[in-house]
Amino acid sequence: MIVLGIETSCDETAAAIVTDAREIRADVVLSQLDDHTPYGGVVPEIAARAHLEHLDGLIRRAMAESGLGFADIDAVAATGGPGLIGGVIVGVMTAKAIAAARGLPFVAVNHLEGHALTARLTDDVPFPYLLLLVSGGHCQLLVVEGVGQYRRLGTTIDDAVGEAFDKTAKLLGLGYPGGPLLEKAAALATNPGRFDLPRPMVGRPGCDFSFSGLKTAVRRHVEELGLPLSAEDQADLAAAFQNTVAEVMADRCARAMRQFKEMHPQGGALVVAGGVAANKTLRARLQKLADREAMPFVAPPLRLCTDNAAMIAWAGIERLRLGQTDPLDFAPRPRWPLDPSAKPAIGKAGVGSGVKA
């Protein structure tokens, strides 16, 4: 089985060709970073127009790199949500057009499920496993029991962790995108223990997250130091923030591990996915936790942590194996929870909050 995958949920336009033998024949991603940097964040209208302008060319490039033609493709999978609705519409309509013209099955993939199943593409991780899904828009702990079978153990009650990284980087004067720039600054810290930051939710029952208080504490330190910050202050504050986030994540994951083991005594892996999973400090902290708890730890390659179409194609393959396809009247979804039965978290309900997505 060979599937064309299309990803247009936010600010990366992507196309990929993946086989059911877990072979990525092509994986093309066009970042819109230059388009959005002047605004300090993603502008939905600009993102949608960029997807519309570049997607056809990226699909042609992916086909050329794979050495395959449309006659070799068995199905088309595209992100159907959640995401910025303008971009999602561009990807879905393009996929539908190809499927209709070639008489191929169409699969509308939940973007979050694409991240959730990436570890099965890269490492053939068996079900069940415990997933930490962390990105600019989402922060959740889920038990992954099968394709389309998710139990949410915890989510954020305010900011998603990637959102917190971006906002903290902006407070520090580091620029956009915040996550990579903050990690780079933290690596230059000479005194990473200089600033004492709160550790929201650590030691509390449950597996939920909170980052707004941590972000506020950073702002107070910045106000005390005065702008512009020196390079030393930027680096030390960035390191303190990054280390605190890693500690919070480890605490929440440790609690989720205990719940996971009660549900599945036979065990399973701890998997981290999403854009923030590229952070090396977080990966190292989770590896240490997994070793302590005697659980395998899986983190996808860095290039497959951020948004990409290979994960969408693979999620499509997983669903096609179960005989699942979608009609051509599928309606793109700006919100699409992995666990529809989970109760809404108490907190803000913005797109970046992860509360309802």
CSV table of C-alpha atoms in Angstrom, one decimal:
chain,number,residue,atom,x,y,z
A,1,MET,CA,0.0,0.0,0.0
A,2,ILE,CA,1.3,3.4,-1.0
A,3,VAL,CA,-0.3,6.6,0.3
A,4,LEU,CA,0.1,10.3,-0.5
A,5,GLY,CA,-0.1,12.4,2.6
A,6,ILE,CA,-1.0,16.1,2.8
A,7,GLU,CA,-0.5,18.4,5.8
A,8,THR,CA,-1.7,22.0,6.0
A,9,SER,CA,-3.0,22.5,9.5
A,10,CYS,CA,-0.9,25.5,10.5
A,11,ASP,CA,2.3,27.1,9.1
A,12,GLU,CA,4.0,24.2,7.3
A,13,THR,CA,2.8,23.0,3.9
A,14,ALA,CA,3.8,19.4,3.4
A,15,ALA,CA,3.4,16.4,1.2
A,16,ALA,CA,4.8,12.8,1.6
A,17,ILE,CA,4.7,9.4,0.1
A,18,VAL,CA,4.7,6.5,2.6
A,19,THR,CA,4.3,2.7,2.2
A,20,ASP,CA,2.8,0.2,4.6
A,21,ALA,CA,6.3,-1.3,5.0
A,22,ARG,CA,7.1,1.9,7.0
A,23,GLU,CA,9.1,3.3,4.2
A,24,ILE,CA,9.1,7.1,3.6
A,25,ARG,CA,9.6,7.4,-0.1
A,26,ALA,CA,9.4,11.2,0.0
A,27,ASP,CA,8.8,13.8,2.7
A,28,VAL,CA,8.7,17.4,1.6
A,29,VAL,CA,8.0,20.3,4.0
A,30,LEU,CA,7.8,24.0,3.2
A,31,SER,CA,8.0,26.3,6.2
A,32,GLN,CA,6.2,29.6,6.2
A,33,LEU,CA,8.5,31.0,8.9
A,34,ASP,CA,9.6,34.0,6.8
A,35,ASP,CA,5.9,34.9,6.1
A,36,HIS,CA,4.9,35.0,9.8
A,37,THR,CA,8.1,36.2,11.6
A,38,PRO,CA,7.3,39.9,11.0
A,39,TYR,CA,4.1,39.4,13.0
A,40,GLY,CA,5.6,37.4,15.9
A,41,GLY,CA,3.2,34.5,15.3
A,42,VAL,CA,1.1,32.7,12.7
A,43,VAL,CA,-1.4,34.8,10.8
A,44,PRO,CA,-4.2,32.4,9.7
A,45,GLU,CA,-5.1,34.2,6.5
A,46,ILE,CA,-1.4,34.4,5.4
A,47,ALA,CA,-1.0,30.7,6.2
A,48,ALA,CA,-4.0,29.7,4.1
A,49,ARG,CA,-2.9,31.7,1.1
A,50,ALA,CA,0.6,30.2,1.3
A,51,HIS,CA,-0.8,26.7,1.4
A,52,LEU,CA,-2.9,27.5,-1.6
A,53,GLU,CA,0.0,28.9,-3.5
A,54,HIS,CA,2.5,26.1,-2.8
A,55,LEU,CA,0.7,22.8,-2.1
A,56,ASP,CA,0.4,21.7,-5.8
A,57,GLY,CA,4.1,22.2,-6.4
A,58,LEU,CA,5.0,20.3,-3.2
A,59,ILE,CA,2.9,17.4,-4.2
A,60,ARG,CA,4.6,17.3,-7.6
A,61,ARG,CA,8.0,17.5,-5.9
A,62,ALA,CA,7.1,14.6,-3.5
A,63,MET,CA,5.9,12.5,-6.4
A,64,ALA,CA,9.2,13.2,-8.3
A,65,GLU,CA,11.4,12.4,-5.3
A,66,SER,CA,9.5,9.1,-4.7
A,67,GLY,CA,10.0,8.0,-8.3
A,68,LEU,CA,6.3,7.2,-8.4
A,69,GLY,CA,3.3,8.4,-10.5
A,70,PHE,CA,-0.3,8.8,-9.5
A,71,ALA,CA,-1.0,5.4,-11.0
A,72,ASP,CA,1.1,3.9,-8.2
A,73,ILE,CA,-0.8,5.6,-5.4
A,74,ASP,CA,-3.4,3.5,-3.5
A,75,ALA,CA,-5.0,6.3,-1.4
A,76,VAL,CA,-4.8,10.0,-0.4
A,77,ALA,CA,-4.7,11.1,3.2
A,78,ALA,CA,-5.0,14.7,4.4
A,79,THR,CA,-5.2,16.5,7.7
A,80,GLY,CA,-8.9,17.0,8.3
A,81,GLY,CA,-8.4,18.9,11.6
A,82,PRO,CA,-7.9,20.2,14.1
A,83,GLY,CA,-6.1,23.3,13.0
A,84,LEU,CA,-6.5,26.7,11.3
A,85,ILE,CA,-9.6,26.1,9.3
A,86,GLY,CA,-8.5,28.0,6.1
A,87,GLY,CA,-5.4,25.8,5.8
A,88,VAL,CA,-7.2,22.6,6.6
A,89,ILE,CA,-9.7,23.4,3.8
A,90,VAL,CA,-6.9,23.8,1.3
A,91,GLY,CA,-5.4,20.4,2.1
A,92,VAL,CA,-8.7,18.6,2.3
A,93,MET,CA,-10.0,20.0,-1.0
A,94,THR,CA,-6.8,19.2,-2.8
A,95,ALA,CA,-6.8,15.6,-1.5
A,96,LYS,CA,-10.5,15.2,-2.4
A,97,ALA,CA,-9.8,16.4,-6.0
A,98,ILE,CA,-6.9,13.9,-6.4
A,99,ALA,CA,-9.0,11.1,-5.0
A,100,ALA,CA,-12.0,11.9,-7.2
A,101,ALA,CA,-9.9,12.3,-10.3
A,102,ARG,CA,-8.0,9.0,-9.8
A,103,GLY,CA,-10.8,7.0,-8.2
A,104,LEU,CA,-8.8,6.6,-5.0
A,105,PRO,CA,-9.9,6.2,-1.4
A,106,PHE,CA,-9.8,9.4,0.7
A,107,VAL,CA,-8.9,9.5,4.4
A,108,ALA,CA,-9.4,12.5,6.6
A,109,VAL,CA,-6.7,12.3,9.3
A,110,ASN,CA,-6.9,13.8,12.8
A,111,HIS,CA,-3.7,15.9,12.9
A,112,LEU,CA,-3.2,14.8,16.6
A,113,GLU,CA,-3.6,11.2,15.6
A,114,GLY,CA,-0.8,11.7,13.1
A,115,HIS,CA,1.5,12.8,15.9
A,116,ALA,CA,0.2,10.0,18.1
A,117,LEU,CA,0.9,7.2,15.6
A,118,THR,CA,4.3,8.5,14.5
A,119,ALA,CA,6.1,6.2,16.9
A,120,ARG,CA,4.6,3.3,15.1
A,121,LEU,CA,6.0,4.5,11.8
A,122,THR,CA,9.5,5.1,13.1
A,123,ASP,CA,9.8,2.4,15.8
A,124,ASP,CA,6.9,0.0,15.2
A,125,VAL,CA,5.7,0.6,18.8
A,126,PRO,CA,3.0,-1.9,19.8
A,127,PHE,CA,-0.3,-0.9,21.4
A,128,PRO,CA,-0.9,0.1,24.1
A,129,TYR,CA,1.4,2.9,25.0
A,130,LEU,CA,1.4,6.1,27.0
A,131,LEU,CA,1.7,9.3,25.0
A,132,LEU,CA,2.8,12.8,25.9
A,133,LEU,CA,1.6,15.0,23.1
A,134,VAL,CA,3.2,18.4,23.3
A,135,SER,CA,3.1,21.2,20.8
A,136,GLY,CA,2.2,24.9,20.3
A,137,GLY,CA,-1.5,24.1,20.5
A,138,HIS,CA,-1.7,20.9,22.5
A,139,CYS,CA,-0.5,19.5,25.8
A,140,GLN,CA,-2.0,16.1,26.7
A,141,LEU,CA,-1.3,12.8,28.3
A,142,LEU,CA,-3.1,9.9,26.6
A,143,VAL,CA,-3.3,6.2,26.7
A,144,VAL,CA,-3.1,4.9,23.1
A,145,GLU,CA,-4.9,1.6,22.9
A,146,GLY,CA,-5.4,1.4,19.2
A,147,VAL,CA,-6.1,3.4,16.1
A,148,GLY,CA,-8.9,5.8,17.1
A,149,GLN,CA,-8.8,4.5,20.7
A,150,TYR,CA,-7.5,7.1,23.1
A,151,ARG,CA,-8.1,7.8,26.8
A,152,ARG,CA,-7.0,11.2,28.0
A,153,LEU,CA,-5.4,11.2,31.4
A,154,GLY,CA,-4.5,14.9,31.6
A,155,THR,CA,-4.5,18.1,29.6
A,156,THR,CA,-3.5,21.8,30.2
A,157,ILE,CA,-5.9,24.0,32.1
A,158,ASP,CA,-4.5,27.1,30.4
A,159,ASP,CA,-1.5,27.4,28.0
A,160,ALA,CA,-0.2,24.6,25.9
A,161,VAL,CA,3.5,24.1,26.5
A,162,GLY,CA,4.6,25.2,23.1
A,163,GLU,CA,2.6,28.3,23.5
A,164,ALA,CA,4.3,28.9,26.8
A,165,PHE,CA,7.7,28.5,25.1
A,166,ASP,CA,6.8,31.0,22.4
A,167,LYS,CA,5.4,33.6,24.8
A,168,THR,CA,8.4,33.3,27.2
A,169,ALA,CA,10.8,33.7,24.3
A,170,LYS,CA,9.0,36.9,23.3
A,171,LEU,CA,9.3,38.2,26.9
A,172,LEU,CA,13.0,37.5,26.8
A,173,GLY,CA,13.4,39.3,23.5
A,174,LEU,CA,14.5,36.2,21.7
A,175,GLY,CA,12.1,36.5,18.8
A,176,TYR,CA,10.0,33.9,16.8
A,177,PRO,CA,9.7,30.9,16.7
A,178,GLY,CA,10.2,30.8,20.4
A,179,GLY,CA,10.8,27.2,21.1
A,180,PRO,CA,14.1,26.7,19.1
A,181,LEU,CA,15.4,30.1,20.0
A,182,LEU,CA,14.8,29.6,23.7
A,183,GLU,CA,16.5,26.2,23.6
A,184,LYS,CA,19.5,27.8,21.8
A,185,ALA,CA,19.7,30.6,24.4
A,186,ALA,CA,19.4,28.1,27.3
A,187,ALA,CA,22.4,26.2,26.0
A,188,LEU,CA,24.5,29.3,26.6
A,189,ALA,CA,23.5,29.7,30.3
A,190,THR,CA,26.4,30.1,32.7
A,191,ASN,CA,24.2,29.9,35.8
A,192,PRO,CA,21.0,27.9,35.0
A,193,GLY,CA,20.1,27.8,38.7
A,194,ARG,CA,20.2,31.5,39.2
A,195,PHE,CA,16.4,32.1,38.9
A,196,ASP,CA,13.9,30.2,41.1
A,197,LEU,CA,10.7,29.6,39.2
A,198,PRO,CA,7.4,28.0,40.4
A,199,ARG,CA,6.7,24.5,39.3
A,200,PRO,CA,2.9,24.5,38.6
A,201,MET,CA,1.0,21.4,39.4
A,202,VAL,CA,4.0,19.4,40.7
A,203,GLY,CA,3.0,17.1,43.4
A,204,ARG,CA,-0.7,17.6,42.9
A,205,PRO,CA,-3.1,14.8,42.2
A,206,GLY,CA,-4.0,14.0,38.6
A,207,CYS,CA,-2.1,14.5,35.4
A,208,ASP,CA,-3.2,18.0,34.3
A,209,PHE,CA,-0.8,20.8,33.3
A,210,SER,CA,-0.6,24.6,33.9
A,211,PHE,CA,1.9,27.0,32.5
A,212,SER,CA,0.4,30.5,32.8
A,213,GLY,CA,1.8,31.0,36.3
A,214,LEU,CA,5.3,30.0,35.2
A,215,LYS,CA,5.1,32.4,32.3
A,216,THR,CA,4.0,35.2,34.7
A,217,ALA,CA,6.9,34.5,37.0
A,218,VAL,CA,9.3,34.9,34.1
A,219,ARG,CA,7.7,38.2,33.2
A,220,ARG,CA,8.2,39.5,36.8
A,221,HIS,CA,11.9,38.6,36.6
A,222,VAL,CA,12.2,40.4,33.3
A,223,GLU,CA,10.5,43.5,34.8
A,224,GLU,CA,12.9,43.4,37.7
A,225,LEU,CA,15.9,43.1,35.4
A,226,GLY,CA,14.8,45.7,33.0
A,227,LEU,CA,14.7,45.7,29.2
A,228,PRO,CA,16.6,45.0,27.1
A,229,LEU,CA,18.0,42.0,28.9
A,230,SER,CA,21.6,41.2,28.6
A,231,ALA,CA,22.6,38.0,26.8
A,232,GLU,CA,23.6,36.5,30.2
A,233,ASP,CA,20.2,37.2,31.7
A,234,GLN,CA,18.4,35.9,28.6
A,235,ALA,CA,20.4,32.6,28.7
A,236,ASP,CA,20.0,32.1,32.5
A,237,LEU,CA,16.2,32.8,32.4
A,238,ALA,CA,15.8,30.6,29.3
A,239,ALA,CA,17.6,27.7,31.0
A,240,ALA,CA,15.5,28.1,34.2
A,241,PHE,CA,12.3,28.1,32.2
A,242,GLN,CA,13.3,25.1,30.2
A,243,ASN,CA,14.5,23.1,33.2
A,244,THR,CA,11.3,23.9,35.1
A,245,VAL,CA,9.1,22.8,32.2
A,246,ALA,CA,11.1,19.5,32.0
A,247,GLU,CA,10.6,18.9,35.7
A,248,VAL,CA,6.9,19.6,35.5
A,249,MET,CA,6.5,17.3,32.5
A,250,ALA,CA,8.4,14.5,34.4
A,251,ASP,CA,6.2,14.9,37.4
A,252,ARG,CA,3.0,14.7,35.4
A,253,CYS,CA,4.2,11.8,33.3
A,254,ALA,CA,5.2,9.9,36.4
A,255,ARG,CA,1.6,10.1,37.7
A,256,ALA,CA,0.3,9.1,34.3
A,257,MET,CA,2.7,6.1,34.3
A,258,ARG,CA,1.1,4.8,37.4
A,259,GLN,CA,-2.3,5.1,36.0
A,260,PHE,CA,-1.2,3.5,32.7
A,261,LYS,CA,0.3,0.5,34.6
A,262,GLU,CA,-3.0,0.0,36.5
A,263,MET,CA,-4.9,0.0,33.2
A,264,HIS,CA,-2.3,-2.2,31.3
A,265,PRO,CA,-0.2,-4.3,33.7
A,266,GLN,CA,1.5,-5.9,30.7
A,267,GLY,CA,3.2,-2.6,30.2
A,268,GLY,CA,4.0,-0.4,27.2
A,269,ALA,CA,6.3,2.4,26.1
A,270,LEU,CA,6.4,6.1,27.1
A,271,VAL,CA,6.1,8.0,23.8
A,272,VAL,CA,6.6,11.8,23.3
A,273,ALA,CA,5.3,13.5,20.1
A,274,GLY,CA,4.6,16.9,18.8
A,275,GLY,CA,6.8,19.9,18.1
A,276,VAL,CA,8.0,20.4,21.7
A,277,ALA,CA,9.2,16.8,21.6
A,278,ALA,CA,12.2,18.1,19.6
A,279,ASN,CA,13.5,19.8,22.8
A,280,LYS,CA,16.6,17.9,23.8
A,281,THR,CA,16.3,18.8,27.5
A,282,LEU,CA,12.8,17.5,27.7
A,283,ARG,CA,13.8,14.3,25.9
A,284,ALA,CA,16.7,13.7,28.2
A,285,ARG,CA,14.5,14.2,31.3
A,286,LEU,CA,11.8,11.8,30.0
A,287,GLN,CA,14.4,9.2,29.1
A,288,LYS,CA,15.7,9.4,32.7
A,289,LEU,CA,12.1,9.0,34.0
A,290,ALA,CA,11.4,6.0,31.7
A,291,ASP,CA,14.6,4.3,32.8
A,292,ARG,CA,13.6,4.7,36.4
A,293,GLU,CA,10.2,3.3,35.8
A,294,ALA,CA,11.5,0.5,33.6
A,295,MET,CA,9.5,1.6,30.6
A,296,PRO,CA,10.8,1.8,27.0
A,297,PHE,CA,11.1,5.4,25.9
A,298,VAL,CA,10.4,6.4,22.2
A,299,ALA,CA,10.9,9.9,20.7
A,300,PRO,CA,10.6,10.2,16.9
A,301,PRO,CA,13.5,11.8,14.9
A,302,LEU,CA,13.5,15.5,15.3
A,303,ARG,CA,12.3,16.1,11.7
A,304,LEU,CA,9.2,14.0,12.4
A,305,CYS,CA,8.3,15.8,15.7
A,306,THR,CA,7.2,19.0,13.9
A,307,ASP,CA,4.3,19.1,11.5
A,308,ASN,CA,4.9,16.8,8.5
A,309,ALA,CA,2.9,14.9,5.9
A,310,ALA,CA,4.7,11.5,6.5
A,311,MET,CA,2.8,11.1,9.8
A,312,ILE,CA,-0.5,11.9,8.0
A,313,ALA,CA,0.2,9.4,5.3
A,314,TRP,CA,1.0,6.8,8.0
A,315,ALA,CA,-2.1,7.5,10.0
A,316,GLY,CA,-4.0,7.0,6.7
A,317,ILE,CA,-2.4,3.6,6.3
A,318,GLU,CA,-3.3,2.6,9.8
A,319,ARG,CA,-6.9,3.5,9.1
A,320,LEU,CA,-7.0,1.9,5.7
A,321,ARG,CA,-5.7,-1.4,7.2
A,322,LEU,CA,-8.9,-1.3,9.3
A,323,GLY,CA,-11.0,-0.7,6.2
A,324,GLN,CA,-11.7,2.9,7.3
A,325,THR,CA,-12.1,5.7,4.6
A,326,ASP,CA,-14.0,9.0,4.5
A,327,PRO,CA,-16.6,10.2,2.0
A,328,LEU,CA,-15.8,13.1,-0.3
A,329,ASP,CA,-18.3,15.3,1.5
A,330,PHE,CA,-16.2,15.2,4.7
A,331,ALA,CA,-16.3,18.6,6.4
A,332,PRO,CA,-12.9,20.0,7.7
A,333,ARG,CA,-12.9,20.3,11.5
A,334,PRO,CA,-11.2,23.2,13.4
A,335,ARG,CA,-11.5,21.1,16.6
A,336,TRP,CA,-11.3,17.3,16.8
A,337,PRO,CA,-10.5,15.7,20.2
A,338,LEU,CA,-8.8,12.4,20.3
A,339,ASP,CA,-10.9,11.4,23.3
A,340,PRO,CA,-14.4,12.8,22.7
A,341,SER,CA,-15.5,11.3,26.0
A,342,ALA,CA,-13.0,13.3,28.1
A,343,LYS,CA,-14.5,16.1,30.2
A,344,PRO,CA,-13.5,19.7,29.2
A,345,ALA,CA,-10.7,21.0,31.4
A,346,ILE,CA,-11.4,24.0,33.6
A,347,GLY,CA,-9.6,26.9,32.0
A,348,LYS,CA,-9.5,29.1,28.9
A,349,ALA,CA,-10.8,27.6,25.7
A,350,GLY,CA,-8.6,29.4,23.1
A,351,VAL,CA,-7.2,27.6,20.1
A,352,GLY,CA,-3.8,27.4,21.7
A,353,SER,CA,-5.0,26.2,25.0
A,354,GLY,CA,-5.3,22.5,24.3
A,355,VAL,CA,-8.4,22.5,26.5
A,356,LYS,CA,-10.9,21.5,23.9
A,357,ALA,CA,-8.8,20.2,21.0
